[in-house]
Coordinates of C-alpha atoms in Angstrom, one line a residue:
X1 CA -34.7 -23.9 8.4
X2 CA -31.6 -21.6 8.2
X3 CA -33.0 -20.7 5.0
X4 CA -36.3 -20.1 5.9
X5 CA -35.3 -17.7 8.6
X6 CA -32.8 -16.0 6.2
X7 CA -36.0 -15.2 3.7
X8 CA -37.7 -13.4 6.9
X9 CA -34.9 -11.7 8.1
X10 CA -31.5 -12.0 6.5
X11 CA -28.8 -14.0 8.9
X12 CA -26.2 -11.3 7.8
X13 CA -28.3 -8.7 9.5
X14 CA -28.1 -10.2 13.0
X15 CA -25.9 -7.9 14.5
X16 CA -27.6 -5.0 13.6
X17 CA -30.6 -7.0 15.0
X18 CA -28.5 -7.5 18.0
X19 CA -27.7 -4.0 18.6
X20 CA -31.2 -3.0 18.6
X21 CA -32.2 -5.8 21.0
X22 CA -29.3 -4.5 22.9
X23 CA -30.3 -1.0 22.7
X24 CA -34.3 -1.8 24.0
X25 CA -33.0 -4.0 26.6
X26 CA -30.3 -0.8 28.0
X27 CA -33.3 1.5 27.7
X28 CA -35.3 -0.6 29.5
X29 CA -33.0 -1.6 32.3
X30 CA -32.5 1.9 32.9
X31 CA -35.9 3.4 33.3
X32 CA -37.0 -0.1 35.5
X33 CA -33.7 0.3 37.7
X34 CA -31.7 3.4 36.8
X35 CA -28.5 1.3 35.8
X36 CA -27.9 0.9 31.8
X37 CA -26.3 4.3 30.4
X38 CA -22.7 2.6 29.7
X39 CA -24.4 -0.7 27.9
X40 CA -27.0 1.9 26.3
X41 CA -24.6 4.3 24.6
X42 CA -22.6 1.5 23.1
X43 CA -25.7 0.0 21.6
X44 CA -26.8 3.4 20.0
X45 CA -23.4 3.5 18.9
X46 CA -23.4 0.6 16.8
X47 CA -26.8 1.4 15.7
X48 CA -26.3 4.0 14.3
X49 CA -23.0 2.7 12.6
X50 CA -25.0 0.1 11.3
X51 CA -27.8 2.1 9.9
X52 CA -25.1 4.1 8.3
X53 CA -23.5 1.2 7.0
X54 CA -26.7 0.3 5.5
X55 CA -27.0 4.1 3.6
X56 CA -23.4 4.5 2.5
X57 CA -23.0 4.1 -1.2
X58 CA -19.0 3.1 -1.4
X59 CA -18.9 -0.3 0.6
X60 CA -20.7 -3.2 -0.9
X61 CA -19.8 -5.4 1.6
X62 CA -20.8 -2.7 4.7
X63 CA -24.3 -2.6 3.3
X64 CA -24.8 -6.1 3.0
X65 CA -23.4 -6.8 6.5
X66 CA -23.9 -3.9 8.7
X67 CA -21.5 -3.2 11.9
X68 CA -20.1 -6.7 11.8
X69 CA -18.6 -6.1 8.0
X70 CA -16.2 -3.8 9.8
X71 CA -14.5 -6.6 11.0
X72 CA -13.2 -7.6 7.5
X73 CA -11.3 -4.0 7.4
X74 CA -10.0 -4.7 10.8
X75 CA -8.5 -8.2 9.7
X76 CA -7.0 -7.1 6.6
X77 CA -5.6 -3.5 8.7
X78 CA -4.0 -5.8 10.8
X79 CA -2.3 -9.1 8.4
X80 CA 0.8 -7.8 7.9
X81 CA 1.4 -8.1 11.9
X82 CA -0.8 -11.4 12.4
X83 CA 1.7 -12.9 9.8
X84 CA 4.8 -11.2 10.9
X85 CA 4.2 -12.4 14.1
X86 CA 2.4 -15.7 14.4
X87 CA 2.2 -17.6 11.0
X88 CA 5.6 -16.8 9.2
X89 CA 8.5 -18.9 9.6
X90 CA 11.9 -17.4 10.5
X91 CA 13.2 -17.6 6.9
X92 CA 10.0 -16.4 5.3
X93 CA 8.4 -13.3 4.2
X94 CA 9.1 -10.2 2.0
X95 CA 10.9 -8.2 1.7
X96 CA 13.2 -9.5 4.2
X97 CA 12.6 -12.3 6.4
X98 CA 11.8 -12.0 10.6
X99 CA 15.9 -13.8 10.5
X100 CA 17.1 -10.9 8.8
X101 CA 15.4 -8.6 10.8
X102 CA 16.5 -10.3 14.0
X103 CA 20.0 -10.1 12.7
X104 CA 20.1 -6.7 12.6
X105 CA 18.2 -6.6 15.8
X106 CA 20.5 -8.6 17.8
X107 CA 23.8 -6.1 16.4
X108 CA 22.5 -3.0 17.0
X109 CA 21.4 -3.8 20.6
X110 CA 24.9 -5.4 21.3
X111 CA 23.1 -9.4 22.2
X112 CA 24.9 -12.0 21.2
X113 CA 24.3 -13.0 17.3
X114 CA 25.6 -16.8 17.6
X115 CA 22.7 -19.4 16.8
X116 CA 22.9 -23.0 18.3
X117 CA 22.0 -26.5 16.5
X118 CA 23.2 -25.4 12.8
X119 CA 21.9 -23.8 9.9
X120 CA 17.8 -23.2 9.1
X121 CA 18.6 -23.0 5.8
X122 CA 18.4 -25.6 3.5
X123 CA 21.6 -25.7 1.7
X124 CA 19.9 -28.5 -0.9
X125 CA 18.0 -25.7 -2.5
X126 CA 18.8 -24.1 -5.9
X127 CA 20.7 -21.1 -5.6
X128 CA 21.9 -21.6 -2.3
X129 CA 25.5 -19.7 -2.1
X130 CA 28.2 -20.1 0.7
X131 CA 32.2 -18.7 0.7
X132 CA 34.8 -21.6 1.2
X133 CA 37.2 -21.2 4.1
X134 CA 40.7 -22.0 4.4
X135 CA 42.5 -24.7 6.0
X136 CA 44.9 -21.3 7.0
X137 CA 42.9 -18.3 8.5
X138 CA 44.5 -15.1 8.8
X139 CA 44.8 -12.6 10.7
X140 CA 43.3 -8.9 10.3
X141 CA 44.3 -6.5 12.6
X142 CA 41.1 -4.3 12.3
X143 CA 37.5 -4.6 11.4
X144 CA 38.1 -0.6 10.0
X145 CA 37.6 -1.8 5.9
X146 CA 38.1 1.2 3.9
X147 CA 38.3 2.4 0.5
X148 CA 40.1 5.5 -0.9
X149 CA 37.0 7.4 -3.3
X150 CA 38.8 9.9 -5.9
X151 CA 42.4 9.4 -5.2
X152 CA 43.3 11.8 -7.4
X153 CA 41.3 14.7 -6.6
X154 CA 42.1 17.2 -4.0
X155 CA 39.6 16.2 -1.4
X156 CA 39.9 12.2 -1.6
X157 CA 37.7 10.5 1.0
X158 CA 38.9 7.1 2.7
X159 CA 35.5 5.6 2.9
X160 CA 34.4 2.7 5.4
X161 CA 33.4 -0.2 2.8
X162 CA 29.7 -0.3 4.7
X163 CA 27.4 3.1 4.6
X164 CA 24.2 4.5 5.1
X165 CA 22.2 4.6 1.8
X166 CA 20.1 7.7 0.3
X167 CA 16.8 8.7 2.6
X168 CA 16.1 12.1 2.9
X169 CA 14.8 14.0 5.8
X170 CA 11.1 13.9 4.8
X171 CA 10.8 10.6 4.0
X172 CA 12.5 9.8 7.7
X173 CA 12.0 11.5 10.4
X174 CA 14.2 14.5 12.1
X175 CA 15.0 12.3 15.1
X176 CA 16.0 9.3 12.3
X177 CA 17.9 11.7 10.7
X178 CA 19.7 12.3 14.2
X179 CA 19.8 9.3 15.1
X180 CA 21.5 8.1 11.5
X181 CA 24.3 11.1 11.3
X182 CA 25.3 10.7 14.8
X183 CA 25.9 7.1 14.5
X184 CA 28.1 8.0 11.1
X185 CA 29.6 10.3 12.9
X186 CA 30.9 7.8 15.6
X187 CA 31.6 5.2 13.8
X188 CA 33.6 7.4 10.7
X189 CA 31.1 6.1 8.0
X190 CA 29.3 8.0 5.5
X191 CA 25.4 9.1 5.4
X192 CA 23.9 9.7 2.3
X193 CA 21.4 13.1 2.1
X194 CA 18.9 11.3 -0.5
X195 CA 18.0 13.8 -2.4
X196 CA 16.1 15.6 -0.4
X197 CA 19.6 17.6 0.5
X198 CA 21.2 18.3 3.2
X199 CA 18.6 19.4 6.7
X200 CA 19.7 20.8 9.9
X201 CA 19.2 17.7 11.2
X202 CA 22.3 16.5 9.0
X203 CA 24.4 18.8 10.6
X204 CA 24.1 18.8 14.2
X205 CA 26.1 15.9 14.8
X206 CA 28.7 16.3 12.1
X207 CA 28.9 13.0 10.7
X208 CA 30.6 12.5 7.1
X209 CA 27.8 13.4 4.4
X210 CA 27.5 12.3 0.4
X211 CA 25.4 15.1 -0.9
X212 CA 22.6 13.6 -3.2
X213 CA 21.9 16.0 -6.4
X214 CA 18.3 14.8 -7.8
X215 CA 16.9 16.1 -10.5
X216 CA 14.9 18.4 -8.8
X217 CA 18.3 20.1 -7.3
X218 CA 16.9 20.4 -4.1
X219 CA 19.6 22.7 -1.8
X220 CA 20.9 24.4 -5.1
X221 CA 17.9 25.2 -7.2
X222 CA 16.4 28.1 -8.8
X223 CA 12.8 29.2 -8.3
X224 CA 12.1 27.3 -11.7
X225 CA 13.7 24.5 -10.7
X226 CA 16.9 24.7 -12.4
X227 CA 20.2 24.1 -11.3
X228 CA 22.3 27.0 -9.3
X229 CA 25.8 27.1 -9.4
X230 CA 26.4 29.4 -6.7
X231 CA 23.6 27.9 -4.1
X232 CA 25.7 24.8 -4.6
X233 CA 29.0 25.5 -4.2
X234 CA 28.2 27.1 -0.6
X235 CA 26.7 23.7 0.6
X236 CA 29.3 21.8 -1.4
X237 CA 32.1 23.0 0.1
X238 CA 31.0 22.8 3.5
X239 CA 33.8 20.2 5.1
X240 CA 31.1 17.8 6.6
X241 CA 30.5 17.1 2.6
X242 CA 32.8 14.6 1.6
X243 CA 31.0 13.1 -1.7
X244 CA 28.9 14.7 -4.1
X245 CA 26.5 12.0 -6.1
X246 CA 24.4 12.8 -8.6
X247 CA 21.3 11.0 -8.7
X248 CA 20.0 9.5 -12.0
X249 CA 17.8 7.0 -10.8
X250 CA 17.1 5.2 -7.8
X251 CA 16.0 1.3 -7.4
X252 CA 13.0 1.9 -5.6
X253 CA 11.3 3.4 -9.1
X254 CA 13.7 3.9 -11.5
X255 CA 12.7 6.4 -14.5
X256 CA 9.8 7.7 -12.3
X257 CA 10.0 11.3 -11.1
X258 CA 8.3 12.0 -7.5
X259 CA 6.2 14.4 -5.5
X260 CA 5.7 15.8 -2.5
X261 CA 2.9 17.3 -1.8
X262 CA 2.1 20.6 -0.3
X263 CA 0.5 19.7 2.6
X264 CA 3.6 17.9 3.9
X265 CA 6.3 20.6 2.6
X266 CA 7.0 21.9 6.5
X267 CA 9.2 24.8 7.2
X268 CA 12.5 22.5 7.7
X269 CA 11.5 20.7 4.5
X270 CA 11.4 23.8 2.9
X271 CA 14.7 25.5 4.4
X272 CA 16.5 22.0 3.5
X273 CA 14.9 21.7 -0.2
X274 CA 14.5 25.3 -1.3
X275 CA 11.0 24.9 -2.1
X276 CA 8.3 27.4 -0.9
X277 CA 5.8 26.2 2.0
X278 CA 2.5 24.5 1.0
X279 CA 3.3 23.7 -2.3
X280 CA 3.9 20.6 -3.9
X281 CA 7.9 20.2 -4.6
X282 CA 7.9 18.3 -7.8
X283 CA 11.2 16.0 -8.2
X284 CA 11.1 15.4 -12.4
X285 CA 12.1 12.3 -14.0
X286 CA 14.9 13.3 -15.4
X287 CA 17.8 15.9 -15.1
X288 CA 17.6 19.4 -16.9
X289 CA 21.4 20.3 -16.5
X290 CA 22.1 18.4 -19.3
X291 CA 20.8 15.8 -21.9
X292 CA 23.4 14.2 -23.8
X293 CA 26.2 12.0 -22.0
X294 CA 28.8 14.3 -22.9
X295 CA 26.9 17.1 -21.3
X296 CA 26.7 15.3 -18.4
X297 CA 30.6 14.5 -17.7
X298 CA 31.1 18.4 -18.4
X299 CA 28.3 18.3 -15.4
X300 CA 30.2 15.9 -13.5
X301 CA 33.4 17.9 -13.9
X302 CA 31.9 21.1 -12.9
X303 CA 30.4 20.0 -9.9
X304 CA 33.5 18.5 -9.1
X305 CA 35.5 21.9 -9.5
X306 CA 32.9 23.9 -7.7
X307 CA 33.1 21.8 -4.5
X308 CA 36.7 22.6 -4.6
X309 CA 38.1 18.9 -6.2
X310 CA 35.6 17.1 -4.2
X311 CA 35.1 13.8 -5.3
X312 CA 31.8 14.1 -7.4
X313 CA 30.0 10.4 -9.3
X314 CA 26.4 9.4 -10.1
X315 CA 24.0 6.5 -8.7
X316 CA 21.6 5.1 -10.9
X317 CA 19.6 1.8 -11.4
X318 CA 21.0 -0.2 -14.7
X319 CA 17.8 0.3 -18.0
X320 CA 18.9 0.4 -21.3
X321 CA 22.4 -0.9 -21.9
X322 CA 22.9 1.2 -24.7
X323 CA 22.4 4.0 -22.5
X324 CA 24.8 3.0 -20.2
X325 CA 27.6 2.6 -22.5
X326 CA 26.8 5.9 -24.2
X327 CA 28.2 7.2 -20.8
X328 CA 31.3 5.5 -21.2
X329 CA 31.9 6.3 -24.8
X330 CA 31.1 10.0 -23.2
X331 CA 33.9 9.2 -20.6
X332 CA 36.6 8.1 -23.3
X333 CA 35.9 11.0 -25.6
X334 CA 36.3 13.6 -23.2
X335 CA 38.6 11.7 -20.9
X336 CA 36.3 13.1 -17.6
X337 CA 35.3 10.0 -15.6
X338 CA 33.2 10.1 -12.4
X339 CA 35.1 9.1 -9.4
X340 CA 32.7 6.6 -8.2
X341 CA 29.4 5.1 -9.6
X342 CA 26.8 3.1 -7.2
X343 CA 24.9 0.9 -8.7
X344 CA 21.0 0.9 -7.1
X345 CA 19.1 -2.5 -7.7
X346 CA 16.0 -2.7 -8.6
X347 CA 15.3 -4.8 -5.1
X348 CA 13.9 -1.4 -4.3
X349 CA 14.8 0.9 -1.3
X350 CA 12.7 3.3 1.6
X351 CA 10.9 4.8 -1.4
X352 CA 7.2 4.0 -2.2
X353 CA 7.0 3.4 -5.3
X354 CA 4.1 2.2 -7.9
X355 CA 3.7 -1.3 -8.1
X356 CA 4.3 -2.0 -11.6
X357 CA 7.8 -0.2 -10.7
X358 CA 8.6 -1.9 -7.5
X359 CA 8.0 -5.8 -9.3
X360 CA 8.8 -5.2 -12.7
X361 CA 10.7 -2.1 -13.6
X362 CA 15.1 -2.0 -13.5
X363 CA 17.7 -4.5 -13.3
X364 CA 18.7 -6.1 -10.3
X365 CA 21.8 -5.1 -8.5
X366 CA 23.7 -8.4 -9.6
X367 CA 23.2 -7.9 -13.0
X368 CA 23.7 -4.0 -12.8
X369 CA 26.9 -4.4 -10.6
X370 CA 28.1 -7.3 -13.2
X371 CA 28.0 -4.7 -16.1
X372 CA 29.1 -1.6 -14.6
X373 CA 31.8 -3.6 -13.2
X374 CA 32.6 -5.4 -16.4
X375 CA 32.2 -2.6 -19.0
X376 CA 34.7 -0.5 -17.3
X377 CA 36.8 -3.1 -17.3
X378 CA 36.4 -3.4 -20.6
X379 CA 37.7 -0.1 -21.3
X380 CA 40.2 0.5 -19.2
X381 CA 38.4 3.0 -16.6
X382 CA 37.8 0.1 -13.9
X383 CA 40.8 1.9 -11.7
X384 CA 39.7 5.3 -11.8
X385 CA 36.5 4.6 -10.8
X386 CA 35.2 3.2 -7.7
X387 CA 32.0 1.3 -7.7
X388 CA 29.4 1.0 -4.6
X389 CA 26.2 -1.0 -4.9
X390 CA 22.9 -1.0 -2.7
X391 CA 20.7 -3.3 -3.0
X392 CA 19.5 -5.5 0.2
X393 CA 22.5 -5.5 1.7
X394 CA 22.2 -7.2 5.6
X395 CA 24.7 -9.0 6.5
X396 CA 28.6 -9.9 6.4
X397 CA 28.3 -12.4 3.5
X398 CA 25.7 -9.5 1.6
X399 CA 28.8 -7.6 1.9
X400 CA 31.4 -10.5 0.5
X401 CA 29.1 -10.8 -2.2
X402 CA 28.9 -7.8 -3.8
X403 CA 32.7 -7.5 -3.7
X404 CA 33.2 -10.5 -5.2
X405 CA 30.6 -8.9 -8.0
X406 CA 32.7 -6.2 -8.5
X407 CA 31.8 -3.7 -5.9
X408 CA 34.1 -1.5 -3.7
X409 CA 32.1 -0.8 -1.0
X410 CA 27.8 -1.1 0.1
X411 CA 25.5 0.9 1.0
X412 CA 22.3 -0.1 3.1
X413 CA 19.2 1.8 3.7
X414 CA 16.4 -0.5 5.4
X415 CA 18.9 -2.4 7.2
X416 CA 19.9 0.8 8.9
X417 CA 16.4 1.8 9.2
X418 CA 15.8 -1.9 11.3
X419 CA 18.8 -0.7 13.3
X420 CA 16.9 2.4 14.3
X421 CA 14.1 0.4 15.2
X422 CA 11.9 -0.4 12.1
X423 CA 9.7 -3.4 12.5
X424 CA 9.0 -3.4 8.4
X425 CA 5.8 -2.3 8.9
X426 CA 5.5 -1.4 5.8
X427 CA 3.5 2.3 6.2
X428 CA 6.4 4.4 5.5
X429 CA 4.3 6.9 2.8
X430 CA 1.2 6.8 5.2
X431 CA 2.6 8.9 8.2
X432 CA 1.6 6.8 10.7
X433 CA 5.0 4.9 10.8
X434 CA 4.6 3.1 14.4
X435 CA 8.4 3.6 15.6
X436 CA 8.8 7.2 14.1
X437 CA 11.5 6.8 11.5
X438 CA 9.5 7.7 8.7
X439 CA 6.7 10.4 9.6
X440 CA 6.8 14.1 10.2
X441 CA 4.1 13.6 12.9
X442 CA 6.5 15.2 16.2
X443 CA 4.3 13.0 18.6
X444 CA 4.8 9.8 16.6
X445 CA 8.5 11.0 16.2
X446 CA 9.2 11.4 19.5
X447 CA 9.2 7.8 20.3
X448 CA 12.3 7.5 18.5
X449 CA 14.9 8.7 21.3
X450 CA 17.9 10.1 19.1
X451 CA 21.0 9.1 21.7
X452 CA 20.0 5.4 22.2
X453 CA 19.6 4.9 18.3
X454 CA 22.4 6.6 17.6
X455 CA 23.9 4.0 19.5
X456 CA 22.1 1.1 17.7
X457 CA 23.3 2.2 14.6
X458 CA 26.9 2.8 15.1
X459 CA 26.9 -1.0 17.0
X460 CA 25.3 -2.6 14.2
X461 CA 28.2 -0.9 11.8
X462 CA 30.6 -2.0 14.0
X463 CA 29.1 -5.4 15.0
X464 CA 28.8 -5.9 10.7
X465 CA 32.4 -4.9 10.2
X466 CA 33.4 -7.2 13.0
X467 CA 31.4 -10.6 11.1
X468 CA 33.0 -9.8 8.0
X469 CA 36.6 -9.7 9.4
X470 CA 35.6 -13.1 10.9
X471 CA 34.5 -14.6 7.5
X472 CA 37.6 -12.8 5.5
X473 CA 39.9 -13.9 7.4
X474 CA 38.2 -17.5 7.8
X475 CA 38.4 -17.5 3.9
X476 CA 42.2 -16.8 4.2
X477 CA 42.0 -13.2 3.0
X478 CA 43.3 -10.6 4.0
X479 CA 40.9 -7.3 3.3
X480 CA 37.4 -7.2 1.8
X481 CA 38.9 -6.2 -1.8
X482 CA 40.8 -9.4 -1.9
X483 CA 37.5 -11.2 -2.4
X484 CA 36.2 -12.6 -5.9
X485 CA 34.0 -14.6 -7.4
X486 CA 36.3 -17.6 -7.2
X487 CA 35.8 -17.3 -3.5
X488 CA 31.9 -17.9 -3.8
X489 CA 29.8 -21.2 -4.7
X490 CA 26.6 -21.6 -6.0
X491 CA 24.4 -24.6 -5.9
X492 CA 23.1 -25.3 -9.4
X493 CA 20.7 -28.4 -8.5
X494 CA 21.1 -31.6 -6.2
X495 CA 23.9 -33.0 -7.0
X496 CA 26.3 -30.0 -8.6
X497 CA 27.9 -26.8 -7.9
X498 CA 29.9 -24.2 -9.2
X499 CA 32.2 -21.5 -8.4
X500 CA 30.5 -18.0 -9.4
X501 CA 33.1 -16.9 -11.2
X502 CA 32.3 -19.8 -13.5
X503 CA 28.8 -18.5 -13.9
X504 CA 29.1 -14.9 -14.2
X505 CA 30.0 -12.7 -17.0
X506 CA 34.0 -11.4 -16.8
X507 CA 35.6 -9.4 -19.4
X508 CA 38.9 -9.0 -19.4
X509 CA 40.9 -5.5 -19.1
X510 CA 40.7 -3.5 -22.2
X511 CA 38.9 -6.0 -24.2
X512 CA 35.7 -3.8 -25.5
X513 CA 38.4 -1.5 -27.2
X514 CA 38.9 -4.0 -29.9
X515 CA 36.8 -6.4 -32.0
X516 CA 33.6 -7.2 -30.1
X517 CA 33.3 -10.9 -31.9
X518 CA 34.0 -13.0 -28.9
X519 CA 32.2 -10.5 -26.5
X520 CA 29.0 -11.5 -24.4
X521 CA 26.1 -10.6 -26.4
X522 CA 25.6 -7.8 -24.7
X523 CA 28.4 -5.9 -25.6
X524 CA 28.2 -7.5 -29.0
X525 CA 24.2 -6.2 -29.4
X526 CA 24.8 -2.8 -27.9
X527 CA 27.8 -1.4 -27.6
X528 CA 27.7 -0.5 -31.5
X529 CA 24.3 1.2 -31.0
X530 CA 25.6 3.6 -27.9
X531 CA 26.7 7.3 -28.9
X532 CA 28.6 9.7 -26.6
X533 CA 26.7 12.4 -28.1
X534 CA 23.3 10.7 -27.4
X535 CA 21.1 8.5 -25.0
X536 CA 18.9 7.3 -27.6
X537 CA 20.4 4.0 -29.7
X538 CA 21.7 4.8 -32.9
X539 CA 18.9 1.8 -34.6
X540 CA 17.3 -0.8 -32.8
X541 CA 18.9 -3.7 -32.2
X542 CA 18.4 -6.9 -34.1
X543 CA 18.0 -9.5 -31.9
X544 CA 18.3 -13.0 -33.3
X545 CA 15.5 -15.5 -32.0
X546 CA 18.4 -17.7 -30.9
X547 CA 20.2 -15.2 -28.9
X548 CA 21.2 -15.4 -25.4
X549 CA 19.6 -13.2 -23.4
X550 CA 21.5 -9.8 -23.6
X551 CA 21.9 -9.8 -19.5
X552 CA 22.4 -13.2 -18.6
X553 CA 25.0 -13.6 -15.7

């Protein structure tokens, strides 16, 4: 029967049907009793959708089921929150979970962070990690970790081990950007420009600044787009600049340049970026200042000097290992070395990015941090440079982690952004971000009151700090540099476990400056093919079929 009545009038057409019958019956309850314009208007409404619906030419789905097919756009605008908020379990869900987000949450709103009736994690499952603790705790005076960037330059920085990571105004907000330098500034921590440079947002509050140098120079450009000595140095030597960081690639999308386009270049964005109004300010893929390794520590030294001894290193998301170690062959032959290096994994960041470069492009920050870390080491250089890491960094134990991977000190962008108020959304490069952080729209902004975040992100700093003195000294350690990878277990399957150091790679000091025969592979594959005088590889490497794979950890 359903059939039948489908051949005379299609089922999926009903509510257009509907909206007619609806629209008669308005028409004639209005002329019989003068009531109906309300119900009437809504019906031509819907009508007229649907008969539109019916014309269109880009919606297959609209035309075959007029006004209702809507529905099916409404659904899918709406899924992200549905899930976040009604199907997805605490310890679920990408890219971090509704526990990670509550975490953050809780800390920067100052409610208490304890959880009752254990763990929700199942600590039977592969790859489950934990620290062991010590039948001794100690005692640590203060939660203040810190970490002394470029000792031996003439404006060292004693940095707090936990920071803000690189967003530039643009991609957040002005009030974020408020909100974000005058928690720095309170809590003595360090906010990263992003490349984007450094706003007048950055500045009203004062807090402690890295200046990010992308490779579009933006703050110290020329009108081609070239670099400019002299622009930089008179931002660069402005004492609210304590780190200058040289971007070569960022986790997000590394080895992908970026626009922005014209329409969104505002008068601040352009004052901030030196880039004219309306037009599209290009960010390139790569750096034009220089093009070999050894140009690029002669970079790195000049920067240095014209910031007057400022403390001056690179961030970039671990590619080619040949490319890497053609830096540090350019940092032995011309004995200039960065003062710090932070490692960006390829977990991604703020940015949008193309899909293809947010699933499948750079190395993780483990495996990044494990050869930056490692290949200095190698070398000799590990104690003249300091090396921070980004890379999904939440909570106290992200922190231990890293440090027991090699790293100095963290840097976090989204968790900071969650602090401000972020509900992960997810609709950062549409505008239409529903908490303000990350849209120029000053109504949409303006929901994001500056002195009350502010406040959320210093407490979450602090309230981070304060976790991680707990598990240190529960650990029997006395600072955050004391931790390694002895300190952390892995579980390999049901019934065994490991110590990470016993899983990781670890090269002891000095060892890549002799023979290379009982090297991991990758030294052993690469190192030979890396040039100070070149990014490309000298040949191209002969992998054996029985090979271990060159970045195993």
């Amino acid at each position: 029967m359903l059939q039948r009545l489908d051949a005379l009038f299609p089922v999926r057409y009903t509510f257009l049907g509907l909206c007619l019958f609806g629209l008669l019956l308005a028409l004639f309850s209005l002329i019989a009793f003068g009531v109906g314009w309300l119900a009437l208007g809504l019906c031509a409404l819907l009508l007229g959708l649907g008969i539109h619906d019916l014309r269109q030419t880009k919606s297959s789905i609209l035309r075959n089921y007029p006004v209702i097919g809507h529905l099916r756009f409404l659904l899918e605008f709406i899924r992200p929150e549905m899930r976040q908020y009604f199907i997805e379990s605490d310890a679920e869900a990408a890219p971090f979970s509704r526990a990670q987000r509550s975490l953050v949450y809780q800390r920067a709103k100052g409610e208490m962070d304890n959880r009752p009736f254990g763990t929700q994690l199942d600590v039977s499952t592969q790859g489950y990690e934990w620290i062991n603790h010590s039948v001794q705790p100690t005692h640590i005076s203060s939660h203040d970790f810190r970490v002394t960037i470029g000792p031996n330059t003439a404006q060292p920085y004693n940095a707090s081990i936990f920071n803000i990571s690189a967003m530039s105004f643009g991609a957040l907000s002005a009030n974020a950007i408020l909100a974000l330098n005058s928690g720095a500034q309170r809590g003595s921590f360090a906010h990263d420009t992003g490349e984007g440079s450094i706003s007048q947002h950055h500045r009203v509050h004062g807090g402690d600044l890295i200046w990010e140098i992308g490779s579009g120079y933006f703050g110290c450009r020329n009108d081609d787009g070239s670099f400019n000595a002299e622009r930089f140095a008179a931002s660069a030597c402005d004492p609210q600049v304590k780190l200058i960081e040289i971007k070569l690639s960022q986790g997000a999308k590394p080895g992908h340049g970026g626009i922005l386009p014209g329409a969104k270049v505002t008068i601040e964005i352009s004052a901030a970026r030196g880039v004219p109004v309306g037009k599209d300010c290009v960010s390139p893929s790569s750096h034009s200042a220089f093009s070999t390794p050894v140009e690029m520590m002669f970079f790195i030294a000049r920067l240095r000097e014209l910031s007057g001894g400022k403390p001056t290193g690179f961030k970039f998301c671990l590619g080619h290992p040949w490319e890497w170690f053609a830096m540090v062959k350019a940092m032995l032959e011309t004995g200039i070395t960065p003062d710090f290096i932070v490692v960006d994994g390829a977990e991604g960041g703020t940015g949008a990015a193309p899909l293809e470069f947010t699933d499948h492009v750079g190395v993780p920050v483990q495996e990044g941090l494990l050869l930056v870390h490692n290949t200095l080491l190698g070398v000799g250089l590990r104690e003249r440079i300091s090396i921070g890491c980004a890379g999904k960094v939440i909570s106290a134990f992200d922190i231990t982690r890293m440090m027991a991977l090699g790293a100095d000190w963290c840097n976090s962008g989204r968790a900071f952004m969650f602090a401000l108020g972020c509900i992960q959304a997810q609709t950062c490069h549409t505008g239409n971000c529903p908490t303000g952080v990350t849209t120029q729209d000053p109504v949409r902004q303006q929901a994001l009151v500056v002195p009350d975040k502010a406040e959320r992100v210093w407490r979450f700093h602090q309230s981070t700090l304060k976790a991680l003195k707990e598990l240190l000294e529960a650990a029997g350690l006395k600072h955050s540099s004391d931790v390694t990878a002895h300190h952390i277990v892995r579980r390999i399957n049901d019934t065994e476990v490991r110590l990470l150091s016993n899983l990781i790679m670890q090269v002891a000091p000095g060892a890549l400056l002799g023979s290379l025969d009982e090297q991991h592979n990758v030294f052993r594959l690469y190192w030979p093919l890396a040039s100070a005088h070149s990014f490309q590889p000298s040949s191209t490497p002969a992998l054996q079929p029985s090979s271990p794979e060159t970045l195993s950890t």
